[in-house]
mmCIF file of C-alpha atoms in Angstrom:
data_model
loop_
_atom_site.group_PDB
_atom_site.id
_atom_site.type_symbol
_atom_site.label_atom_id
_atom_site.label_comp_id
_atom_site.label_asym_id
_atom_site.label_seq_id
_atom_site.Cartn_x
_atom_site.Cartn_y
_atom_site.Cartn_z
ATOM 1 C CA UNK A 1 12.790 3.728 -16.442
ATOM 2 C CA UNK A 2 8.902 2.552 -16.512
ATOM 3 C CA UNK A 3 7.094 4.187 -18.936
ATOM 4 C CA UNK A 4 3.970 4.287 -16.568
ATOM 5 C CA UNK A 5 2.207 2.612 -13.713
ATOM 6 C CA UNK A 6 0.787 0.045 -15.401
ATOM 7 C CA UNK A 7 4.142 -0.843 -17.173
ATOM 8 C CA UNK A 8 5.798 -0.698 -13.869
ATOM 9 C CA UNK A 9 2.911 -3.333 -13.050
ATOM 10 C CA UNK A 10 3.683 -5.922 -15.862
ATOM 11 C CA UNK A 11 7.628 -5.941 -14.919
ATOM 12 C CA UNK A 12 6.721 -5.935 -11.064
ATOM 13 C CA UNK A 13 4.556 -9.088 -12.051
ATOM 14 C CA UNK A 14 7.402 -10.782 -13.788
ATOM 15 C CA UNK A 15 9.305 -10.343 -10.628
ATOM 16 C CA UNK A 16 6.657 -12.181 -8.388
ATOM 17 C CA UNK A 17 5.644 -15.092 -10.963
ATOM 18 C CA UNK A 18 6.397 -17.943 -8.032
ATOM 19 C CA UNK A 19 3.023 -16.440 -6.667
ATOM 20 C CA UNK A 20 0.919 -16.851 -9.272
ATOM 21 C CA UNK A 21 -2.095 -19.195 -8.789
ATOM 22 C CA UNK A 22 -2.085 -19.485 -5.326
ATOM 23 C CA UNK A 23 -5.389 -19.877 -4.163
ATOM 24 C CA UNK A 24 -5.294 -17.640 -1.201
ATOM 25 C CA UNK A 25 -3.281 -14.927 -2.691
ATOM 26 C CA UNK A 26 -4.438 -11.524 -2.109
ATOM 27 C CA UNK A 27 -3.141 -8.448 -3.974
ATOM 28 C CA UNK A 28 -3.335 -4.766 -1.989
ATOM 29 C CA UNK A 29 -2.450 -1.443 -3.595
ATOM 30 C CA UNK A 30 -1.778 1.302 -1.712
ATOM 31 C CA UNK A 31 -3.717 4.408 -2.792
ATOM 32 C CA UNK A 32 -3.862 6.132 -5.195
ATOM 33 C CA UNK A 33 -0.597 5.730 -7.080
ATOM 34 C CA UNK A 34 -0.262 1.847 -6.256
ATOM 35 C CA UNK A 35 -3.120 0.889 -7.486
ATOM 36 C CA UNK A 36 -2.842 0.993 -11.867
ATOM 37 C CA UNK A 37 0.236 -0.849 -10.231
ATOM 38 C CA UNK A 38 -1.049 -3.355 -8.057
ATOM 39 C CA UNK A 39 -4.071 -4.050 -10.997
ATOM 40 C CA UNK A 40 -1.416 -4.980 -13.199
ATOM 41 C CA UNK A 41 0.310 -7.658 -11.323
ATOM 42 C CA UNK A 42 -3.462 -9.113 -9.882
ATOM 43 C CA UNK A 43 -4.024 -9.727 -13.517
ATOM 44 C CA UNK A 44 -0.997 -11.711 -14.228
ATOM 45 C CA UNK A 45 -1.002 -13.509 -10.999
ATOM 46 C CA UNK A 46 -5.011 -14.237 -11.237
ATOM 47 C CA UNK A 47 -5.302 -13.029 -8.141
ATOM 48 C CA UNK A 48 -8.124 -10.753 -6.328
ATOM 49 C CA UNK A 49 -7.351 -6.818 -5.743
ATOM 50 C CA UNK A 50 -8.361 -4.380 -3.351
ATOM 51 C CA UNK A 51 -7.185 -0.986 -2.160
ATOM 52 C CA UNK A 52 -5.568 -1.091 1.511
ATOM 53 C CA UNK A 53 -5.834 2.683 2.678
ATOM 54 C CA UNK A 54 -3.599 4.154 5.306
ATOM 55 C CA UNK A 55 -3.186 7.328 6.740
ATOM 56 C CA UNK A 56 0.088 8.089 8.589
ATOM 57 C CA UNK A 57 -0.062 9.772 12.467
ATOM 58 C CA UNK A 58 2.818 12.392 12.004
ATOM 59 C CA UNK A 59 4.450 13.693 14.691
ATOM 60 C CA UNK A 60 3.276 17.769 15.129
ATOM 61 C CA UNK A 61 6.211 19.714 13.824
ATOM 62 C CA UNK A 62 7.793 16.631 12.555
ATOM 63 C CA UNK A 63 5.153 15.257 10.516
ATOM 64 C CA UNK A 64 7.311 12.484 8.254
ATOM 65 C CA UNK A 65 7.991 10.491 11.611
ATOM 66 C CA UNK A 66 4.750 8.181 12.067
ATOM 67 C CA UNK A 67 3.879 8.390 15.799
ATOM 68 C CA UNK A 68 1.679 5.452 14.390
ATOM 69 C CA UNK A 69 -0.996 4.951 11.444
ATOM 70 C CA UNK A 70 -4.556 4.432 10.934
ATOM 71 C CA UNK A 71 -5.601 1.815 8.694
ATOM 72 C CA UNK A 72 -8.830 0.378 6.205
ATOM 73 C CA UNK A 73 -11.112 -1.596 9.362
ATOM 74 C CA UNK A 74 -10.366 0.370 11.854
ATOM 75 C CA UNK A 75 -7.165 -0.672 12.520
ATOM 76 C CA UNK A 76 -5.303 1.729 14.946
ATOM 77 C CA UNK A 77 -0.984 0.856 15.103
ATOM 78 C CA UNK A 78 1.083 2.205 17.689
ATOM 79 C CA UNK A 79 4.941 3.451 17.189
ATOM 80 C CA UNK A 80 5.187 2.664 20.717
ATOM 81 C CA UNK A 81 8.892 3.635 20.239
ATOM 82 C CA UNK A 82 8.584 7.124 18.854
ATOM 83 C CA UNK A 83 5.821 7.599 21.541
ATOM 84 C CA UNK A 84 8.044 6.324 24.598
ATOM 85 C CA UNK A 85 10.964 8.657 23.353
ATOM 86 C CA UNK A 86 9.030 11.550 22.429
ATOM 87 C CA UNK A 87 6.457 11.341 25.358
ATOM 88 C CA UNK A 88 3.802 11.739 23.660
ATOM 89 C CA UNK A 89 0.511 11.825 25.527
ATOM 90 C CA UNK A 90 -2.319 9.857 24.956
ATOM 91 C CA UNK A 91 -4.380 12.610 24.151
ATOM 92 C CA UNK A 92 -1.944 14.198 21.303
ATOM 93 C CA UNK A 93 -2.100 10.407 19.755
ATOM 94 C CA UNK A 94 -5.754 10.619 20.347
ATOM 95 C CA UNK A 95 -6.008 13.691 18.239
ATOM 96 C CA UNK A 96 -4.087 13.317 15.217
ATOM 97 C CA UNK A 97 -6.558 9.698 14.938
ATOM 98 C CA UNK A 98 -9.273 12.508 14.559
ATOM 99 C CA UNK A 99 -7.441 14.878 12.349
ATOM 100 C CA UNK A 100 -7.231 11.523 10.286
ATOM 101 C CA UNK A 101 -9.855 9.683 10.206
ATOM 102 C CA UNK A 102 -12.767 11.652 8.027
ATOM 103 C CA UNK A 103 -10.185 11.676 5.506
ATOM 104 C CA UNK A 104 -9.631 7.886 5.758
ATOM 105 C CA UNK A 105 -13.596 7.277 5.878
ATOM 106 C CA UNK A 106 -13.596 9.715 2.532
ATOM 107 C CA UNK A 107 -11.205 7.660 1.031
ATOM 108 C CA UNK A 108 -12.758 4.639 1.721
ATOM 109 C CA UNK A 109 -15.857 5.574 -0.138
ATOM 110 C CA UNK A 110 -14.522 7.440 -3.168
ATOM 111 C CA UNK A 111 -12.247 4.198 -3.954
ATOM 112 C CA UNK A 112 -14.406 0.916 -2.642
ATOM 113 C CA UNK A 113 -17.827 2.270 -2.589
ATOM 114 C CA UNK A 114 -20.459 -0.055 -1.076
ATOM 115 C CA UNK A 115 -17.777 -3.369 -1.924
ATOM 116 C CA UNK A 116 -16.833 -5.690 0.972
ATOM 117 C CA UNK A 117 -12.949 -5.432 1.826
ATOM 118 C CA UNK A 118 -11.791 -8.721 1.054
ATOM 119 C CA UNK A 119 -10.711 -10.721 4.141
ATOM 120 C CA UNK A 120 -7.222 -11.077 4.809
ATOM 121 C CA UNK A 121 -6.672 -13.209 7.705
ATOM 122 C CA UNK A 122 -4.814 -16.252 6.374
ATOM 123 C CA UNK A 123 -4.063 -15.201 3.326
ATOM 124 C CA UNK A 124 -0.470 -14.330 1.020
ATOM 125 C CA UNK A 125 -0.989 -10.629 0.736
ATOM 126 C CA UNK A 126 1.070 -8.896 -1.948
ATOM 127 C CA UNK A 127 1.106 -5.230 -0.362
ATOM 128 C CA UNK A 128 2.313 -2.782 -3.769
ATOM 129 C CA UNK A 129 2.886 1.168 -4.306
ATOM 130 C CA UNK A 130 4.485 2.569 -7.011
ATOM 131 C CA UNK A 131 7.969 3.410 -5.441
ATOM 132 C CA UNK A 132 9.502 3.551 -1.740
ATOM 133 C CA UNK A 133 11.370 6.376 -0.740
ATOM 134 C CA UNK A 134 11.431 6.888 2.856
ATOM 135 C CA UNK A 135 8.894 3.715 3.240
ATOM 136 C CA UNK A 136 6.898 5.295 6.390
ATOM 137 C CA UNK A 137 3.767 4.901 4.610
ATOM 138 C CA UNK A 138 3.939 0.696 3.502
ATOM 139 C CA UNK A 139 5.616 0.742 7.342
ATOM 140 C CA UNK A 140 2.650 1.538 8.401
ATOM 141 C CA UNK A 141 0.337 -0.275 6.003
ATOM 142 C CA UNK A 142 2.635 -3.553 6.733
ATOM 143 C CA UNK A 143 1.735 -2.603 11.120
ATOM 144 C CA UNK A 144 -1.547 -2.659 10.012
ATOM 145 C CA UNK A 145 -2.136 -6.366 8.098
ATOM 146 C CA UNK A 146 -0.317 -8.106 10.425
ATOM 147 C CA UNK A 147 -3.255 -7.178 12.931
ATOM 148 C CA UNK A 148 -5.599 -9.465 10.661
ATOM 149 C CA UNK A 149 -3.123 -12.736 10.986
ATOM 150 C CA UNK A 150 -2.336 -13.048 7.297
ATOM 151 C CA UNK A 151 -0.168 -16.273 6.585
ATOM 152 C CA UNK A 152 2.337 -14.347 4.993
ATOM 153 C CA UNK A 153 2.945 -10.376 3.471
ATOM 154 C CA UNK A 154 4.678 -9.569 0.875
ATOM 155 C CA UNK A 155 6.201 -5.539 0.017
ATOM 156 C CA UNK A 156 6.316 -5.775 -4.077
ATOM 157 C CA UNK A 157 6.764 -1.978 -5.701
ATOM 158 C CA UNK A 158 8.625 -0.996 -9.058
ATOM 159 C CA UNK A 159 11.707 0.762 -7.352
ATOM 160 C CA UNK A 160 12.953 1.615 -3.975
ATOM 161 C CA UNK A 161 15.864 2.925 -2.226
ATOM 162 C CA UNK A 162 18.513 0.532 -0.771
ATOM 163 C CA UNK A 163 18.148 1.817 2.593
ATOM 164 C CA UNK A 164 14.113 1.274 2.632
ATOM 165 C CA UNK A 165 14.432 -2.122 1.229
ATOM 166 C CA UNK A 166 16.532 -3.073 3.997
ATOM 167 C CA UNK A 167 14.346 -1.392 6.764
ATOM 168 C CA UNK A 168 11.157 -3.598 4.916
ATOM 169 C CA UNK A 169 12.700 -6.981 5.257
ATOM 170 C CA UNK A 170 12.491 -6.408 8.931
ATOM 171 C CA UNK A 171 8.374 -6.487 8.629
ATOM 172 C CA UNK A 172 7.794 -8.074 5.408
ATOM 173 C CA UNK A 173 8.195 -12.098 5.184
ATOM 174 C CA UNK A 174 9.476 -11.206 1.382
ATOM 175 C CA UNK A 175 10.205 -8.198 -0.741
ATOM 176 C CA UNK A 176 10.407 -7.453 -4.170
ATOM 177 C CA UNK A 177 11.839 -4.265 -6.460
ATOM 178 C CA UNK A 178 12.319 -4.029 -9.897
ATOM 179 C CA UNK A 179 14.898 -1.191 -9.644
ATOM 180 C CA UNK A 180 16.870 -0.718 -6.146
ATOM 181 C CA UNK A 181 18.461 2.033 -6.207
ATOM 182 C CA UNK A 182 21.230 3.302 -4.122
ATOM 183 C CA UNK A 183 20.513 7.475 -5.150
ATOM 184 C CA UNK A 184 16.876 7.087 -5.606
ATOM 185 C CA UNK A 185 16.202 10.938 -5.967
ATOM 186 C CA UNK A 186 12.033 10.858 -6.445
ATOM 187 C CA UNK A 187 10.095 7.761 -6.950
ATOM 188 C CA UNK A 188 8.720 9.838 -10.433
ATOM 189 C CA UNK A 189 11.910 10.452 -11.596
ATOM 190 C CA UNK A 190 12.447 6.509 -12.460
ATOM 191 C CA UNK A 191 8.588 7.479 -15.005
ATOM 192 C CA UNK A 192 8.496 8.925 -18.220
ATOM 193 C CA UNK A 193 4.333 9.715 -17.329
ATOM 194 C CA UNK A 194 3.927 9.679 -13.410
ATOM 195 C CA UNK A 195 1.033 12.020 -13.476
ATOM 196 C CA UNK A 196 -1.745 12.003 -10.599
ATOM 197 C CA UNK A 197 -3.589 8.664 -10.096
ATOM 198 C CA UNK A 198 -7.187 10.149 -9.573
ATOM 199 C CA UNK A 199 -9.780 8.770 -7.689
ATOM 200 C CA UNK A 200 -11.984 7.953 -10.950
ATOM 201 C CA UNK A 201 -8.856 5.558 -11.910
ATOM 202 C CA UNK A 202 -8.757 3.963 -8.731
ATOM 203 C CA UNK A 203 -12.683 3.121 -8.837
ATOM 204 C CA UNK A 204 -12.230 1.924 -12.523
ATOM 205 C CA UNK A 205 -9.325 -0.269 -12.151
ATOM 206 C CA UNK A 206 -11.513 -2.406 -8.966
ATOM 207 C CA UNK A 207 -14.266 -2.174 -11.135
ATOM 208 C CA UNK A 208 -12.847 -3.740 -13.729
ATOM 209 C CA UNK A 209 -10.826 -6.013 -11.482
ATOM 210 C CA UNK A 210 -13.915 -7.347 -10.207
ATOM 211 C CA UNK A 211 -15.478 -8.401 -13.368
ATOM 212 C CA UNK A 212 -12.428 -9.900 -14.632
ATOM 213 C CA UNK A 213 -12.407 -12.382 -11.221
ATOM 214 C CA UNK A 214 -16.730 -13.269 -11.760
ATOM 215 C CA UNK A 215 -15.854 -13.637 -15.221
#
């Protein structure tokens, strides 16, 4: 059990010391829940952090299979599988990008403001959330790096089922769990405090992230 984000944070860093100090290491958290996480282990690892938002394209009527995702810089990703066997047109992809995309833009502001995404082509990006259940969402997120030719990514979160950390190591060049678990249940059952992650933490935690890296 982690008695919170954060301390999920400091054990996830333990887990992922051989990265620390690497001069082109990158740390993303997936919001909002990833990021107290993700804060914790760019402290220990002295490395930079920013916030990598995706929103998942759903299938209509079956809304936990990602048809594809939308990601922070406009990235657009493709399930060209799901898309081949469902035939899905062009225009249903074309409108679940809209039914997305003011909320991604929203996002975007309420958690970078008017700060520069960091760039992440050739970098070691440590993509973290605070648990994996059915893993569609860091799926996604993973789709969506690789389009900026980053040397190497990296899927670091607290605890995840067995199953998920199996499907990641097809798309991830490493990943990294505190806790795998076989009967996950809920990714807040393994918290004592897994309350909401607002959107005032988020801001805060880059914030203060920031400073720490001029300092």
């Amino acid at each position: 059990m982690f008695q919170d984000r954060r301390d999920a944070g400091r054990r996830l860093a333990e887990k992922l010391a051989e990265y620390r100090g690497l001069p082109n290491l990158l740390v993303l958290g997936l919001p909002r829940g990833g990021v107290p996480v993700a804060f914790e282990v760019a402290q220990s690892l002295a490395a930079p952090l920013d916030v990598f938002i995706v929103r998942k394209l759903g299938v209509p009527g079956r809304e936990e299979l990602a048809m594809g995702a939308i990601a922070s810089g406009g990235i657009v990703v493709r399930n060209d599988e799901v898309i081949r066997g469902l035939a899905i047109s062009d225009q249903l992809f074309a409108a679940a990008i809209d039914r997305e995309r003011d909320e991604l833009e929203r996002r975007e502001r309420v958690c970078r403001g008017n700060r520069t995404p960091f760039n992440v082509t050739g970098r070691v990006v440590i993509t973290i959330d605070d648990g994996l259940a059915t893993g569609a969402s860091m799926l996604a997120a993973l789709r969506a790096v690789r389009v900026h030719r980053p040397a190497r990514v990296v899927v670091a979160v607290p605890v995840a089922a067995a199953q998920t950390i199996q499907r990641m190591r097809g798309s991830a060049d490493d990943v990294v769990a505190v806790i795998v678990a076989r009967g996950l249940g809920g990714v807040g059952q393994w918290y004592d405090d897994f309350r909401q992650t607002d959107d005032e933490e988020v801001r805060e935690l880059l914030r203060s992230a920031e400073e720490q890296r001029r300092a």
